[in-house]
CSV table of C-alpha atoms in Angstrom, one decimal:
chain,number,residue,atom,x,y,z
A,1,UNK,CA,-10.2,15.6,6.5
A,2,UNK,CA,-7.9,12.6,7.6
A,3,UNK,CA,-10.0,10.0,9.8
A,4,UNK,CA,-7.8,7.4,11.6
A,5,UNK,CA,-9.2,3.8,12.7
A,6,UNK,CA,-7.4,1.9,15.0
A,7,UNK,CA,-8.1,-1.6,15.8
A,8,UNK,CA,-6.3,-3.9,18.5
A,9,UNK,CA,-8.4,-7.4,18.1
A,10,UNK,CA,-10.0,-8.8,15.2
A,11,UNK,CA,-13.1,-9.8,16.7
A,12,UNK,CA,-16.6,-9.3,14.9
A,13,UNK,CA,-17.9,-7.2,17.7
A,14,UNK,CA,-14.9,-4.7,17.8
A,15,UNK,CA,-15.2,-4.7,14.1
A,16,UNK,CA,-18.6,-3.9,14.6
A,17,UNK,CA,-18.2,-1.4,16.9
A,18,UNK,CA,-15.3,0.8,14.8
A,19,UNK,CA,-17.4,0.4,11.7
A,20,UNK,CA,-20.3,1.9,13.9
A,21,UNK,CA,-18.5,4.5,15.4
A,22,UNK,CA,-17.1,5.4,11.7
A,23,UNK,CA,-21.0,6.0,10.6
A,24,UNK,CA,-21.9,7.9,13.5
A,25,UNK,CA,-18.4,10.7,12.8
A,26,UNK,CA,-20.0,10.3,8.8
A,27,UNK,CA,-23.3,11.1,10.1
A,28,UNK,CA,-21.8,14.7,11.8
A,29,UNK,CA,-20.1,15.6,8.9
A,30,UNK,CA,-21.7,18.4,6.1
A,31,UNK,CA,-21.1,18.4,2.3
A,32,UNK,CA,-20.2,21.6,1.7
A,33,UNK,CA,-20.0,23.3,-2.1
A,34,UNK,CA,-18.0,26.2,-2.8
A,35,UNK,CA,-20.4,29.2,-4.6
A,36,UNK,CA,-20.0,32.8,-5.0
A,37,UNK,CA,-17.5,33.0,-2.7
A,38,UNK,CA,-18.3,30.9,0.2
A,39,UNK,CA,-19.2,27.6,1.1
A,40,UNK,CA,-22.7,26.3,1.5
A,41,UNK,CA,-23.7,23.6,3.4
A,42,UNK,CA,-25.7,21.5,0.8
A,43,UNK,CA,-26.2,17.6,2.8
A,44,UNK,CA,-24.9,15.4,5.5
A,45,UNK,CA,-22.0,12.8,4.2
A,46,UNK,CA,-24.6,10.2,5.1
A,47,UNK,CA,-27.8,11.5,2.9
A,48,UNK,CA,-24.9,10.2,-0.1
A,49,UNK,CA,-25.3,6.9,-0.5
A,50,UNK,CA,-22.5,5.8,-2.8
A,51,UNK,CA,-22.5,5.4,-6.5
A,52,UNK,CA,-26.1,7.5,-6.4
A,53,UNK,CA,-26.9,11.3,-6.6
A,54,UNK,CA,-29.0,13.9,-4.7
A,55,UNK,CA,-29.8,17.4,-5.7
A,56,UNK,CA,-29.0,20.5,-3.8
A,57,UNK,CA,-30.3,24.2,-4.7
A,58,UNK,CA,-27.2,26.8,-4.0
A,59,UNK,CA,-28.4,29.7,-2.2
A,60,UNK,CA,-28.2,31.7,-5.7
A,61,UNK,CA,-30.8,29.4,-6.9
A,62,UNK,CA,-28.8,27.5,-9.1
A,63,UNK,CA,-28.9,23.8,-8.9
A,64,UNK,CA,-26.7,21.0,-8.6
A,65,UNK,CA,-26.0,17.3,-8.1
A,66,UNK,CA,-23.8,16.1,-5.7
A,67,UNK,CA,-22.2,12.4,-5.8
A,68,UNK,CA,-20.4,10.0,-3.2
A,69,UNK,CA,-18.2,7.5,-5.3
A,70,UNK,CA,-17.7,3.8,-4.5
A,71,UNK,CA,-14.4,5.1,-3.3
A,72,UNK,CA,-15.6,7.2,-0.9
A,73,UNK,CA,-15.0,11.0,-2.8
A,74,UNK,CA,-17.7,13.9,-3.0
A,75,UNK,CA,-18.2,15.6,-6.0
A,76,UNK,CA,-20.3,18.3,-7.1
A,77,UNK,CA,-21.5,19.2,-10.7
A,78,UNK,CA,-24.3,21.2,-12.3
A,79,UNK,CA,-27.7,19.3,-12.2
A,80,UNK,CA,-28.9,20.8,-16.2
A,81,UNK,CA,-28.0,17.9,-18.7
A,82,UNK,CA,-27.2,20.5,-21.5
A,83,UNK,CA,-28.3,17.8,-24.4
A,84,UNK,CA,-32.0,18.1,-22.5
A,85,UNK,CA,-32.2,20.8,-20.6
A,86,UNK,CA,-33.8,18.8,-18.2
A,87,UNK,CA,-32.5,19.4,-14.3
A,88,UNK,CA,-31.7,15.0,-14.1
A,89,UNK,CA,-28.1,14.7,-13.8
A,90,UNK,CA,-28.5,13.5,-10.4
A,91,UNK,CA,-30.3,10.9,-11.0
A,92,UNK,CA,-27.2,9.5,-13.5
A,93,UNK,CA,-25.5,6.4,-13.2
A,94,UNK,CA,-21.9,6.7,-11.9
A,95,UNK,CA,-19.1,5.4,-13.6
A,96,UNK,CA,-15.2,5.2,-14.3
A,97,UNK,CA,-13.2,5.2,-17.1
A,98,UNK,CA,-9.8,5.5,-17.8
A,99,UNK,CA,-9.4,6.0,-13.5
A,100,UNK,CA,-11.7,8.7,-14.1
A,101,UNK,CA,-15.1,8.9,-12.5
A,102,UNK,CA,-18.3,9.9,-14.5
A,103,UNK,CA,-21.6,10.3,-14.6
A,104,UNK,CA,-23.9,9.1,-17.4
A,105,UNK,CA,-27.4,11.2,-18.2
A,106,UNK,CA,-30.1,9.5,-17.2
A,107,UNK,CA,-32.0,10.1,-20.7
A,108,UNK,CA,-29.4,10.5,-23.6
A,109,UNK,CA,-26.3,8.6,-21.5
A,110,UNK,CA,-23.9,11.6,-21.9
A,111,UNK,CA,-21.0,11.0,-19.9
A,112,UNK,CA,-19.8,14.0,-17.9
A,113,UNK,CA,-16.4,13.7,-15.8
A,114,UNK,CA,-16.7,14.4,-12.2
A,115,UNK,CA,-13.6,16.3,-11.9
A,116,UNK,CA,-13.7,19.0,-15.0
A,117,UNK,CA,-17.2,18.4,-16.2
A,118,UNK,CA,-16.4,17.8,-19.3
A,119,UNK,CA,-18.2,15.6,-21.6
A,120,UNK,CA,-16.4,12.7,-22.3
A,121,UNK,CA,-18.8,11.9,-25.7
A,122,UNK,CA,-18.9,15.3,-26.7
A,123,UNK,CA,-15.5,17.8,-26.4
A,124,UNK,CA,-17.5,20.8,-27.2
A,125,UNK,CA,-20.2,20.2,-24.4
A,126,UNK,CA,-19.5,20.7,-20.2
A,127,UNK,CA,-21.4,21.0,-17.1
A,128,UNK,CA,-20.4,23.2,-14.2
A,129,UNK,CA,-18.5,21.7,-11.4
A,130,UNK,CA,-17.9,22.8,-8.2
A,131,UNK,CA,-15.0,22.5,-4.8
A,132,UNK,CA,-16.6,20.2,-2.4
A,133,UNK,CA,-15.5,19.8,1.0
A,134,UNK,CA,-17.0,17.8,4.2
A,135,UNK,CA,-16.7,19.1,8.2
């Protein structure tokens, strides 16, 4: 989705106002994560505060963690750390290396890449990731 902001003076209040007008359209808009299929509606844009995770619960039952970068990007990843086997990856730290962003296990600091799932510590280890999209 391409959002356009226009401005015409530089005052604080019309600054303001666009940067308002910007959360309220963020507000409206779903995280959606493609499963089995289809695409399920997992959060509002704004429940993602960046650089932090939530879970989610697909309608399969399988969960996940979904991620707002710094930068503004949604991404969606299994929530099992498989060094654990405990459900905590959302609650990881987010990272970047390399231009790549990451998230670090919040118990063994096992650094999985947002965009393949791979582990960056580890070559033999992954997570699931899944398409995200936001209407």
């Amino acid at each position: 989705m391409t959002t356009e902001t226009t401005t015409t003076a530089a005052t604080p209040a019309t600054a303001a106002a666009v940067a308002a007008s910007g959360e309220e359209r963020a507000a409206g808009l779903r995280v959606e994560v493609r499963a089995d299929g289809g695409w399920a509606a997992v959060c509002r844009l704004s429940d993602l505060v960046p650089g932090r995770g939530v879970a989610a619960l697909l309608p399969d039952g399988r969960q996940i963690a979904v991620f707002r970068d710094r930068a503004g990007r949604t991404y969606a990843v299994g929530n099992r750390d498989p060094f654990t086997g405990a459900y905590v990856l959302s609650r990881g730290l987010l990272g970047s290396t390399a231009g790549r962003a990451f998230v670090a296990s919040p118990l063994l600091k096992q650094r999985f890449d947002l965009a393949t799932g791979r582990c960056l510590d580890d070559d033999a280890v992954s997570v699931p990731v899944y398409a995200v999209r936001t209407r």
